Amino acid sequence: MSDSLLDVHIKHTLQTVHGKMPMEIALSLPKGRILAITGPSGAGKTTLLRQIAGLLTPETGKITFGNQVWLDSAAQGSVAPQLRNIGFVFQDYALFPHLTVEENLLFGLPKGSDRSIVDDLLNATELSNLAIRKPNQLSGGQQQRVALARALVRKPDLLLLDEPFAALDYDMRYHLQDMLLKFHRQHNLTMILVTHDIGEIFRLADQVAIIENGKIFRQGTPAEVYANEQSKTEDFVIFGEVLSCIKQADQLLVSALVENKVRQLTLPLNLAPEMIPGNTFTLHYPMDVARVTLIRH
């Protein structure tokens, strides 16, 4: 018996700017895990989320969730999207413009449910003071919090997020990532996140799958998939973002996003207070790696 909560085995034909492209995906996701999906535009990432949600039907395949069969093309069976208990956060937020913040959340609340969860989520997402505003009166970060709260109000078994923080500045993106991790820990959420942000993948995901040309090109933990390039000691100045930091003997082993590549840096122990995941940094190499100094922003 598989310990996977979600199993996806589908085949589909994607219509791309270069013509038709076969899509063939097989993946499994255990309960309570976060899977990040990344890859070039047009590879099939959003299509896959929509197929899992039941908003798009693949040509052939099977999707199971626990003991439920959500899709079985061989048996010509498919469970309607509203019966899959999925929370979906779209890239464009998809809020109802004529409804207030509170009304958007109430719309997502299943009939007969206790509405106190709406108040709880408004408080948790720091939206209580904005409850009577409409989406066009909110900033991008505020709209994204509404979209996230609306997806969570139905207490979903599975949360799907399609590049939810891509349009936000760094500080807001980090704040919402932190909020998402808090919800994940509190409710043991199972999530699939589409993102192009490698720092976001390292911060949020247990597993990452790179999709290219409609197929999973590589899959594993973020470290297994990305951390395969060594830093160059001849670099004079390094600008980066800390992904992870481990103390080992008398040094720090730091995984950092540098120029869109994951680098492994060996640094002095005195930099430990600065090498916190999510921190950005500038490292200056005067002569050699043993005398790295930090230039604070």
Tab-separated table of C-alpha atoms in Angstrom, residues 19-237:
chain	number	residue	atom	x	y	z
A	19	GLY	CA	3.119	23.612	-31.962
A	20	LYS	CA	1.892	20.492	-30.194
A	21	MET	CA	3.970	18.986	-27.372
A	22	PRO	CA	3.268	15.691	-25.594
A	23	MET	CA	2.901	15.972	-21.821
A	24	GLU	CA	3.488	12.908	-19.657
A	25	ILE	CA	3.659	13.288	-15.873
A	26	ALA	CA	3.957	10.755	-13.064
A	27	LEU	CA	4.362	11.979	-9.493
A	28	SER	CA	3.423	11.080	-5.931
A	29	LEU	CA	3.095	13.310	-2.888
A	30	PRO	CA	2.869	12.117	0.761
A	31	LYS	CA	0.534	13.831	3.214
A	32	GLY	CA	1.847	17.015	4.802
A	33	ARG	CA	4.619	17.552	2.249
A	34	ILE	CA	5.293	20.595	0.088
A	35	LEU	CA	6.222	19.957	-3.542
A	36	ALA	CA	7.620	22.795	-5.635
A	37	ILE	CA	7.232	22.576	-9.407
A	38	THR	CA	9.478	24.695	-11.574
A	39	GLY	CA	10.747	24.872	-15.133
A	40	PRO	CA	10.554	27.084	-18.222
A	41	SER	CA	7.371	28.812	-19.352
A	42	GLY	CA	5.113	26.598	-21.432
A	43	ALA	CA	6.459	23.365	-19.936
A	44	GLY	CA	3.078	22.361	-18.467
A	45	LYS	CA	3.306	23.506	-14.843
A	46	THR	CA	0.022	25.451	-14.643
A	47	THR	CA	-1.693	22.855	-16.815
A	48	LEU	CA	-0.727	20.173	-14.286
A	49	LEU	CA	-2.196	22.166	-11.378
A	50	ARG	CA	-5.444	22.691	-13.279
A	51	GLN	CA	-5.642	18.968	-14.074
A	52	ILE	CA	-5.177	18.053	-10.411
A	53	ALA	CA	-7.845	20.585	-9.440
A	54	GLY	CA	-10.277	19.194	-12.029
A	55	LEU	CA	-10.406	22.467	-13.984
A	56	LEU	CA	-8.880	20.749	-17.003
A	57	THR	CA	-9.227	17.097	-17.981
A	58	PRO	CA	-6.126	15.317	-19.341
A	59	GLU	CA	-6.584	13.156	-22.403
A	60	THR	CA	-5.676	9.963	-20.549
A	61	GLY	CA	-4.566	9.008	-17.076
A	62	LYS	CA	-5.484	8.551	-13.451
A	63	ILE	CA	-5.405	10.843	-10.428
A	64	THR	CA	-6.023	9.440	-6.961
A	65	PHE	CA	-6.148	11.231	-3.628
A	66	GLY	CA	-6.060	8.961	-0.598
A	67	ASN	CA	-8.778	6.370	-1.203
A	68	GLN	CA	-10.606	8.615	-3.689
A	69	VAL	CA	-10.270	8.331	-7.449
A	70	TRP	CA	-10.457	11.879	-8.774
A	71	LEU	CA	-9.891	10.884	-12.391
A	72	ASP	CA	-9.785	7.612	-14.267
A	73	SER	CA	-9.949	8.030	-18.015
A	74	ALA	CA	-10.144	4.263	-18.547
A	75	ALA	CA	-13.310	4.097	-16.465
A	76	GLN	CA	-14.493	7.450	-17.822
A	77	GLY	CA	-14.861	8.750	-14.288
A	78	SER	CA	-14.050	12.207	-12.942
A	79	VAL	CA	-14.830	13.973	-9.644
A	80	ALA	CA	-16.053	17.555	-10.034
A	81	PRO	CA	-13.649	20.323	-8.871
A	82	GLN	CA	-15.946	21.458	-6.046
A	83	LEU	CA	-15.922	17.928	-4.595
A	84	ARG	CA	-12.129	17.627	-4.434
A	85	ASN	CA	-11.728	20.004	-1.471
A	86	ILE	CA	-8.777	21.794	-3.013
A	87	GLY	CA	-7.634	25.314	-2.261
A	88	PHE	CA	-6.269	27.068	-5.351
A	89	VAL	CA	-4.326	30.343	-5.252
A	90	PHE	CA	-4.090	31.697	-8.780
A	91	GLN	CA	-1.258	33.884	-10.056
A	92	ASP	CA	-3.690	36.730	-10.788
A	93	TYR	CA	-5.459	36.266	-7.383
A	94	ALA	CA	-8.906	35.762	-9.073
A	95	LEU	CA	-10.742	37.784	-6.416
A	96	PHE	CA	-14.320	38.871	-6.956
A	97	PRO	CA	-14.028	42.641	-7.596
A	98	HIS	CA	-17.605	43.439	-6.471
A	99	LEU	CA	-17.170	41.712	-3.077
A	100	THR	CA	-15.390	42.997	-0.003
A	101	VAL	CA	-12.459	41.164	1.561
A	102	GLU	CA	-14.767	39.496	4.091
A	103	GLU	CA	-17.324	38.612	1.413
A	104	ASN	CA	-14.604	37.010	-0.741
A	105	LEU	CA	-13.748	34.730	2.183
A	106	LEU	CA	-17.388	33.992	2.960
A	107	PHE	CA	-17.920	33.002	-0.676
A	108	GLY	CA	-15.282	30.272	-0.282
A	109	LEU	CA	-16.779	28.988	2.991
A	110	PRO	CA	-18.635	25.683	2.515
A	111	LYS	CA	-22.347	25.816	3.334
A	112	GLY	CA	-23.140	25.064	6.952
A	113	SER	CA	-19.560	25.737	8.115
A	114	ASP	CA	-18.774	27.779	11.194
A	115	ARG	CA	-18.034	31.300	9.969
A	116	SER	CA	-15.651	31.925	12.873
A	117	ILE	CA	-12.863	30.584	10.641
A	118	VAL	CA	-13.332	33.702	8.479
A	119	ASP	CA	-12.588	35.926	11.466
A	120	ASP	CA	-9.665	33.707	12.449
A	121	LEU	CA	-8.140	33.948	8.965
A	122	LEU	CA	-8.705	37.701	8.753
A	123	ASN	CA	-6.751	38.023	11.998
A	124	ALA	CA	-4.036	35.564	10.967
A	125	THR	CA	-3.464	37.336	7.638
A	126	GLU	CA	-3.668	40.800	9.239
A	127	LEU	CA	-6.705	41.738	7.135
A	128	SER	CA	-9.252	42.500	9.864
A	129	ASN	CA	-8.908	46.257	9.383
A	130	LEU	CA	-9.423	45.824	5.634
A	131	ALA	CA	-12.450	43.517	5.824
A	132	ILE	CA	-14.902	46.001	4.266
A	133	ARG	CA	-12.606	47.063	1.420
A	134	LYS	CA	-12.890	45.772	-2.129
A	135	PRO	CA	-9.945	44.339	-4.089
A	136	ASN	CA	-9.304	47.523	-6.085
A	137	GLN	CA	-8.675	49.326	-2.777
A	138	LEU	CA	-5.894	46.919	-1.793
A	139	SER	CA	-2.195	46.649	-2.588
A	140	GLY	CA	-0.827	43.603	-4.395
A	141	GLY	CA	0.407	42.077	-1.163
A	142	GLN	CA	-2.963	42.626	0.516
A	143	GLN	CA	-4.795	41.052	-2.423
A	144	GLN	CA	-2.480	38.058	-2.245
A	145	ARG	CA	-3.265	37.628	1.454
A	146	VAL	CA	-6.983	37.673	0.626
A	147	ALA	CA	-6.456	35.027	-2.072
A	148	LEU	CA	-4.500	32.851	0.355
A	149	ALA	CA	-7.080	33.268	3.141
A	150	ARG	CA	-9.935	32.447	0.744
A	151	ALA	CA	-8.149	29.253	-0.317
A	152	LEU	CA	-7.642	28.246	3.325
A	153	VAL	CA	-11.182	29.042	4.500
A	154	ARG	CA	-12.511	25.726	3.224
A	155	LYS	CA	-9.820	23.812	5.167
A	156	PRO	CA	-8.529	22.151	1.995
A	157	ASP	CA	-7.050	18.681	1.856
A	158	LEU	CA	-4.656	19.971	-0.804
A	159	LEU	CA	-3.452	23.521	-1.458
A	160	LEU	CA	-2.318	24.454	-4.974
A	161	LEU	CA	-0.417	27.697	-5.547
A	162	ASP	CA	0.486	29.022	-8.997
A	163	GLU	CA	3.397	31.470	-8.650
A	164	PRO	CA	1.534	33.189	-5.812
A	165	PHE	CA	4.287	35.630	-4.824
A	166	ALA	CA	5.907	36.370	-8.192
A	167	ALA	CA	4.622	39.946	-8.515
A	168	LEU	CA	5.529	41.015	-4.968
A	169	ASP	CA	8.638	42.737	-3.640
A	170	TYR	CA	11.160	40.778	-1.591
A	171	ASP	CA	9.963	41.859	1.858
A	172	MET	CA	6.295	41.094	1.130
A	173	ARG	CA	7.189	37.805	-0.571
A	174	TYR	CA	9.225	36.729	2.476
A	175	HIS	CA	6.426	37.780	4.847
A	176	LEU	CA	3.828	35.727	2.970
A	177	GLN	CA	6.149	32.738	2.695
A	178	ASP	CA	6.522	32.895	6.478
A	179	MET	CA	2.736	33.044	6.839
A	180	LEU	CA	2.326	30.045	4.548
A	181	LEU	CA	4.851	28.023	6.542
A	182	LYS	CA	2.951	28.876	9.732
A	183	PHE	CA	-0.316	27.568	8.240
A	184	HIS	CA	1.505	24.488	6.976
A	185	ARG	CA	2.834	23.657	10.446
A	186	GLN	CA	-0.477	24.344	12.192
A	187	HIS	CA	-2.685	22.320	9.837
A	188	ASN	CA	-0.231	19.809	8.310
A	189	LEU	CA	-1.177	21.119	4.868
A	190	THR	CA	-0.223	19.218	1.739
A	191	MET	CA	0.833	21.707	-0.924
A	192	ILE	CA	2.003	21.987	-4.504
A	193	LEU	CA	3.679	25.267	-5.397
A	194	VAL	CA	4.604	26.452	-8.895
A	195	THR	CA	7.500	28.907	-8.706
A	196	HIS	CA	10.574	30.150	-10.565
A	197	ASP	CA	12.187	31.434	-7.354
A	198	ILE	CA	14.952	29.058	-6.219
A	199	GLY	CA	15.191	30.761	-2.827
A	200	GLU	CA	11.473	30.157	-2.363
A	201	ILE	CA	11.932	26.494	-3.269
A	202	PHE	CA	14.661	26.043	-0.651
A	203	ARG	CA	12.662	27.878	1.996
A	204	LEU	CA	9.307	26.168	1.470
A	205	ALA	CA	9.626	22.834	-0.303
A	206	ASP	CA	10.442	19.310	0.847
A	207	GLN	CA	10.683	18.165	-2.772
A	208	VAL	CA	11.132	19.911	-6.113
A	209	ALA	CA	10.284	18.680	-9.613
A	210	ILE	CA	11.682	20.410	-12.695
A	211	ILE	CA	9.349	20.094	-15.667
A	212	GLU	CA	10.748	20.563	-19.157
A	213	ASN	CA	8.936	19.884	-22.422
A	214	GLY	CA	5.974	18.336	-20.624
A	215	LYS	CA	7.995	15.823	-18.589
A	216	ILE	CA	9.665	15.730	-15.178
A	217	PHE	CA	13.313	16.304	-15.994
A	218	ARG	CA	14.654	16.032	-12.457
A	219	GLN	CA	13.127	15.464	-8.996
A	220	GLY	CA	14.395	15.293	-5.426
A	221	THR	CA	15.056	17.485	-2.433
A	222	PRO	CA	16.102	21.061	-3.283
A	223	ALA	CA	19.679	20.254	-2.256
A	224	GLU	CA	19.758	17.124	-4.435
A	225	VAL	CA	18.382	18.960	-7.449
A	226	TYR	CA	20.253	22.243	-7.260
A	227	ALA	CA	23.258	22.169	-4.959
A	228	ASN	CA	25.727	20.702	-7.409
A	229	GLU	CA	27.934	23.645	-8.276
A	230	GLN	CA	30.865	24.716	-6.162
A	231	SER	CA	31.692	28.348	-5.464
A	232	LYS	CA	34.617	29.933	-7.243
A	233	THR	CA	37.211	31.332	-4.854
A	234	GLU	CA	38.432	33.758	-7.505
A	235	ASP	CA	35.132	35.663	-7.279
A	236	PHE	CA	35.965	39.031	-5.764
A	237	VAL	CA	32.479	40.067	-4.621
